[in-house]
Every structure is written in structure tokens, then in C-alpha cells.
PDB file of C-alpha atoms in Angstrom:
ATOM      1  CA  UNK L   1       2.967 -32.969 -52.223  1.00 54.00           C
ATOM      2  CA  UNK L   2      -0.194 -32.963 -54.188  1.00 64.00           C
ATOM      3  CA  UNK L   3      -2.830 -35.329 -54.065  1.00 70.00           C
ATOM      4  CA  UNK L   4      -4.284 -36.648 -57.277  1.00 84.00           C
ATOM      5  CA  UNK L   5      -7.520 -38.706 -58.122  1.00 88.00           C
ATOM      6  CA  UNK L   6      -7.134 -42.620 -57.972  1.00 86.00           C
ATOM      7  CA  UNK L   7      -6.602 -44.061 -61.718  1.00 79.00           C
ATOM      8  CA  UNK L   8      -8.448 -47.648 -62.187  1.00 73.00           C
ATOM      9  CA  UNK L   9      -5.946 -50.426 -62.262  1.00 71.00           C
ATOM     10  CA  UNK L  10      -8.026 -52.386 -65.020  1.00 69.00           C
ATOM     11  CA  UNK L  11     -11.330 -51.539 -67.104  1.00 72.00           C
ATOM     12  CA  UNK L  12     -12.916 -54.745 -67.714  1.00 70.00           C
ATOM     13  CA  UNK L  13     -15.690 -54.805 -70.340  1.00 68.00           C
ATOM     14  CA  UNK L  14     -18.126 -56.973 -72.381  1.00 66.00           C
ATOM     15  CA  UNK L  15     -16.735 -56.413 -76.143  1.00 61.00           C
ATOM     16  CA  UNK L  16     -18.995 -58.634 -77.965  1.00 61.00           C
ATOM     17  CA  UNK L  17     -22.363 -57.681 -76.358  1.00 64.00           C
ATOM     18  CA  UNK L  18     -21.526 -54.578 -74.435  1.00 65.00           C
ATOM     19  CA  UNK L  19     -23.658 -56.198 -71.393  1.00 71.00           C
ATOM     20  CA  UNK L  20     -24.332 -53.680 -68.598  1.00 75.00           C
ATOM     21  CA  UNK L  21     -23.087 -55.044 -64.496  1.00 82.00           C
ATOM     22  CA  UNK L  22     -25.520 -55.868 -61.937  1.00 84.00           C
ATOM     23  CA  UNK L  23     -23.201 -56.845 -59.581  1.00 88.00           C
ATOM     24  CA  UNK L  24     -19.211 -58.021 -59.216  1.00 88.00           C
ATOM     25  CA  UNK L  25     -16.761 -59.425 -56.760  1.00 92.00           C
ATOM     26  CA  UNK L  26     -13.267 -60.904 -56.106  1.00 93.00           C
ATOM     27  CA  UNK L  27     -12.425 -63.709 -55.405  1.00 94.00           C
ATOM     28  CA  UNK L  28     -11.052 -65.185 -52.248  1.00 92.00           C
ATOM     29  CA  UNK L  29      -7.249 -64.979 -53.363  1.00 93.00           C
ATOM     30  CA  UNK L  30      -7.955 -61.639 -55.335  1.00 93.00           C
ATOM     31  CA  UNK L  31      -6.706 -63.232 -58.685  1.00 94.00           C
ATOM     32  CA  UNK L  32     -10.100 -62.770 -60.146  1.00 94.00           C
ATOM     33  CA  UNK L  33     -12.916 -60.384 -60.990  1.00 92.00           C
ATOM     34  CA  UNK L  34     -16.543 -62.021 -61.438  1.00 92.00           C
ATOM     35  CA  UNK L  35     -19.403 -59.756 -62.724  1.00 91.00           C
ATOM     36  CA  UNK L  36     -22.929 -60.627 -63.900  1.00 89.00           C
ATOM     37  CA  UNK L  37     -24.509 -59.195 -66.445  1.00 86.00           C
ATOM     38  CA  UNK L  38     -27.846 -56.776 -66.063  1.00 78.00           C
ATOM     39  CA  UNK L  39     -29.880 -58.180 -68.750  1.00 78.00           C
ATOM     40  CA  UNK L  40     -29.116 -61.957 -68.828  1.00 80.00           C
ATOM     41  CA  UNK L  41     -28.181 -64.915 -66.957  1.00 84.00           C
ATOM     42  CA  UNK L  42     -24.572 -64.632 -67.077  1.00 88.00           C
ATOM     43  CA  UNK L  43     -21.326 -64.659 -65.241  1.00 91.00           C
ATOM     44  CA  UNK L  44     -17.791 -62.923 -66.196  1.00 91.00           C
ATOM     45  CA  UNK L  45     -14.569 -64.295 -64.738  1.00 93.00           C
ATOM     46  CA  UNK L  46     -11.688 -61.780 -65.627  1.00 91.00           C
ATOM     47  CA  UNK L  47      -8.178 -62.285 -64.540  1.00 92.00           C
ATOM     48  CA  UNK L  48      -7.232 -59.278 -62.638  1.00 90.00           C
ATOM     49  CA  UNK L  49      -3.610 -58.519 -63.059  1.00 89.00           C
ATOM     50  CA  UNK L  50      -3.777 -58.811 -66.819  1.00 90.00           C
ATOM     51  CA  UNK L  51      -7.548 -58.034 -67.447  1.00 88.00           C
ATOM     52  CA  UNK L  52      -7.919 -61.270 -69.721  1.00 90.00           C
ATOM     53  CA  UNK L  53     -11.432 -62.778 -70.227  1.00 90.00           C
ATOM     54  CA  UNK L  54     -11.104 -66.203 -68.301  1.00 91.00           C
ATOM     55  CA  UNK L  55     -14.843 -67.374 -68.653  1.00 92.00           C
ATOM     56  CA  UNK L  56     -18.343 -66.945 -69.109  1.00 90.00           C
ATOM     57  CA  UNK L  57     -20.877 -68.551 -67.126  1.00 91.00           C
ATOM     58  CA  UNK L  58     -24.371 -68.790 -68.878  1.00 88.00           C
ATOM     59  CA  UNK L  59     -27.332 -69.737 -66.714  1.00 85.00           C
ATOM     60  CA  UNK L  60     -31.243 -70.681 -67.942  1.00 83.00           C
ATOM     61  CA  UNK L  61     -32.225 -67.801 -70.887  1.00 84.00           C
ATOM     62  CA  UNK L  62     -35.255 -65.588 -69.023  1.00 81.00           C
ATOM     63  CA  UNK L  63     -33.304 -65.586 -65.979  1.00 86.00           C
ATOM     64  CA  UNK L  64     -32.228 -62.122 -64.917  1.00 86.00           C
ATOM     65  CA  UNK L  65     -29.031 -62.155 -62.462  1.00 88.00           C
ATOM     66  CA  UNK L  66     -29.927 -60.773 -58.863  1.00 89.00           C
ATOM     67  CA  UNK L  67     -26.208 -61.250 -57.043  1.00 91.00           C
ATOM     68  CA  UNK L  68     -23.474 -62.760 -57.505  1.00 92.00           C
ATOM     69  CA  UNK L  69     -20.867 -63.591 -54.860  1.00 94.00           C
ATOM     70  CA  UNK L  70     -17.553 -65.776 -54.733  1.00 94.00           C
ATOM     71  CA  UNK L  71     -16.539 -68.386 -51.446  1.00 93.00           C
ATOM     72  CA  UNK L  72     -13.565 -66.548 -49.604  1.00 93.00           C
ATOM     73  CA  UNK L  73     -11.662 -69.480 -49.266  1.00 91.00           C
ATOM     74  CA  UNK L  74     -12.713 -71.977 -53.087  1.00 89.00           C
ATOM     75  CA  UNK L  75     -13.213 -71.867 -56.430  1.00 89.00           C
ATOM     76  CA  UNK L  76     -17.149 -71.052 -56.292  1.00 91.00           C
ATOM     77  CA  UNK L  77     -19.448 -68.867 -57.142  1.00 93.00           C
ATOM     78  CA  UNK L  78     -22.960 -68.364 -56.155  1.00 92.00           C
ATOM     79  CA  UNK L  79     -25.469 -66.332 -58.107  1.00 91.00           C
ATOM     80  CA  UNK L  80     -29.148 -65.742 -57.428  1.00 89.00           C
ATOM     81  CA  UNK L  81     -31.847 -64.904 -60.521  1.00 89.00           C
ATOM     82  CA  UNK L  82     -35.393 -65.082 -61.307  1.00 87.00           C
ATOM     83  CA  UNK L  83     -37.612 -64.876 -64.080  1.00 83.00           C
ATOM     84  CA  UNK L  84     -41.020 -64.137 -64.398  1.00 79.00           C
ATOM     85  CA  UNK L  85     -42.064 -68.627 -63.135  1.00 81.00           C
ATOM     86  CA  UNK L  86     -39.060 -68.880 -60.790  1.00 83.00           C
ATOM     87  CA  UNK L  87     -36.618 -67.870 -58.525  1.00 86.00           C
ATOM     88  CA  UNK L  88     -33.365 -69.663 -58.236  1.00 87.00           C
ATOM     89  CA  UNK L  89     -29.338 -70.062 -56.401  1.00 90.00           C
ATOM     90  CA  UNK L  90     -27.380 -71.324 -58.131  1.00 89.00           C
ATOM     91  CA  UNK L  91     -24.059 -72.867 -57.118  1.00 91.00           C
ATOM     92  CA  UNK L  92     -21.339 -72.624 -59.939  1.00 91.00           C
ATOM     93  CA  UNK L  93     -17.751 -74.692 -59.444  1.00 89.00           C
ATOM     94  CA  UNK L  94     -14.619 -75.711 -60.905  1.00 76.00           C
ATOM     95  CA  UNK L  95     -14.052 -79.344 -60.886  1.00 70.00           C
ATOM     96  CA  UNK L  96     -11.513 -81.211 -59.656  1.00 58.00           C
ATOM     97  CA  UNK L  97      -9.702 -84.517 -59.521  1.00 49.00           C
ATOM     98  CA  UNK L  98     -10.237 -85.954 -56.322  1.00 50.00           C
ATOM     99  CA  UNK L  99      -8.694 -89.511 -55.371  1.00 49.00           C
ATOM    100  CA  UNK L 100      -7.897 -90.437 -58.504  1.00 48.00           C
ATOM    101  CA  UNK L 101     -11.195 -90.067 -59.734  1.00 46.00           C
ATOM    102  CA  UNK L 102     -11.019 -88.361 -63.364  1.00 47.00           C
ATOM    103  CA  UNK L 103     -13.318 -85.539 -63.396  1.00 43.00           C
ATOM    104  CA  UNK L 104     -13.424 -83.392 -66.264  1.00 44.00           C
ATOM    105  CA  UNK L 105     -11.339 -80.291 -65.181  1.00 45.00           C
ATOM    106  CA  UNK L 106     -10.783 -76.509 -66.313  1.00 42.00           C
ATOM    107  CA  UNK L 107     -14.335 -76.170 -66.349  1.00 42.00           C
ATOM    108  CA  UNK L 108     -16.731 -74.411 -64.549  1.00 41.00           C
ATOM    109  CA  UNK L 109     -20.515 -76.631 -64.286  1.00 43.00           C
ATOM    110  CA  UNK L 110     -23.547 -76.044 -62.552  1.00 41.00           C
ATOM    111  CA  UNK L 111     -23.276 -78.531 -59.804  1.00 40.00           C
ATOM    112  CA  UNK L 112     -27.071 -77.785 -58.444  1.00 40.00           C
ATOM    113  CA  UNK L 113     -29.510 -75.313 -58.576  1.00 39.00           C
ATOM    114  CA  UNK L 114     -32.221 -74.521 -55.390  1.00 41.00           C
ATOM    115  CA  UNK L 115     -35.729 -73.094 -56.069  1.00 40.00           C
ATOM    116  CA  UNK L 116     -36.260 -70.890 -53.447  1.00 40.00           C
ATOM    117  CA  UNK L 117     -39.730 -68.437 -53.466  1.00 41.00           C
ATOM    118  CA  UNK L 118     -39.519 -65.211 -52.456  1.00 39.00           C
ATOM    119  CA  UNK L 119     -40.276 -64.076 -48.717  1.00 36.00           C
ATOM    120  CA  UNK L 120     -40.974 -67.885 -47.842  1.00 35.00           C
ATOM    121  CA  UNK L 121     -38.819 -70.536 -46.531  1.00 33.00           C
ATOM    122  CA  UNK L 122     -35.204 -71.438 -46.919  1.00 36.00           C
ATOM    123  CA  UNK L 123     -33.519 -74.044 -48.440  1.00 37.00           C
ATOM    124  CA  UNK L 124     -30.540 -75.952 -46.869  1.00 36.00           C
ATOM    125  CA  UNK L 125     -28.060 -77.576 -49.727  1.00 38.00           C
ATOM    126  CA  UNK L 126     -25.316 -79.957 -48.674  1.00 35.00           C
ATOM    127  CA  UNK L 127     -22.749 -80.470 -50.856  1.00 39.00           C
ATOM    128  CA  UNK L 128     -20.399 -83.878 -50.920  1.00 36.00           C
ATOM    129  CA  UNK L 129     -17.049 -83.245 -49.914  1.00 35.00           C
ATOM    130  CA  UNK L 130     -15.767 -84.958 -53.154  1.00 36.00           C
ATOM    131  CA  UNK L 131     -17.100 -82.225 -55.623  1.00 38.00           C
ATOM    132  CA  UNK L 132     -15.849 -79.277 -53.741  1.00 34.00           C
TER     133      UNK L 132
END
């Protein structure tokens, strides 16, 4: 039997811009592939099996993305940047309708953003049960 090389399953790109990755993830159910770009403030959400463009995140213009990393278990994302004032998390999620309270859905929004210096202290963010 020979062995050959692995083949990749999808090549997801940037058409329009031809950004350049930082960093990318799954996320927790494996239906998606989230990658932020090198130069900008900006989040990719592929779906994996088919390789479709689901949606772009765009943070604050100056930022440049640090990380990027998706909850195992909901529909968030968390990305870190900084720009040459600030350093920032920020905490990206889809919203939901939650006890009959109409929130606008199939959307991802910025639900709150942390400044956090560098080599100092650390922030602790709670987050309401009804967002997330």
C-alpha cells in the first residue's frame, strides 16, 4: 500500500482583498472556520463543508488582530488587537431571541469591548445570561 501526502479538504481565501491570516480556528461544533486577517481588524467566518463565505467581522480601523479564538461550546468569538493608543478583547456574538424578547438575529455585534494594557492587570467581564 503506498502512502501519499494529505490533500486539503477546503482552501479558504480572501478574493476581494487577498488579506494575509494571523490566526484561525474552529468552532466548537466544527461547522465553521474563523480567521483574522494580518493587516486589519477583521474576522472571517467560512462554512467548512462547502467553503462558503458566511461573514465578516470588522473591528475599529488601526486595530491590528493579535488572536482570535471561538467558545467550545457557543456561538462566540473572541479576538484581541491593538493599535498604536490601545489594546483591546473584544467579545463578538450572534444574537438570539431569548423569552420572547425580539432581538435582532442572524447577526453577529460587538456586545463589549475591554481595554486591557499590556503586562498590567486583568480585566474580569461578566456577561448577562440573556445575551449569550
Amino acid at each position: 500500500m503506498e502512502s501519499s501526502e494529505p490533500e486539503p479538504l477546503q482552501k479558504l481565501r480572501d478574493l476581494v482583498t487577498g488579506s494575509h491570516w494571523r490566526k484561525c480556528c474552529f468552532s466548537g461544533d466544527g461547522e465553521f472556520v474563523c480567521a483574522g486577517s494580518m493587516k486589519q481588524h477583521s474576522i472571517y467566518i467560512w462554512e467548512r463543508a462547502s467553503g462558503t463565505l458566511f461573514k465578516i467581522l470588522h473591528g475599529q480601523k488601526g486595530e491590528t488582530l493579535l488572536d482570535v479564538v471561538w467558545h467550545p461550546l457557543r456561538p462566540i468569538v473572541v479576538s484581541v488587537s491593538n493599535s498604536i493608543t490601545k489594546e483591546q478583547i473584544s467579545i463578538w456574538a450572534q444574537t438570539q431571541v431569548v423569552n420572547e424578547i425580539a432581538l435582532p438575529t442572524f447577526s453577529l455585534d460587538l456586545l463589549l469591548i475591554c481595554r486591557i494594557p499590556l503586562f498590567s492587570s486583568f480585566a474580569v467581564v461578566v456577561m448577562s445570561s440573556l445575551v449569550v
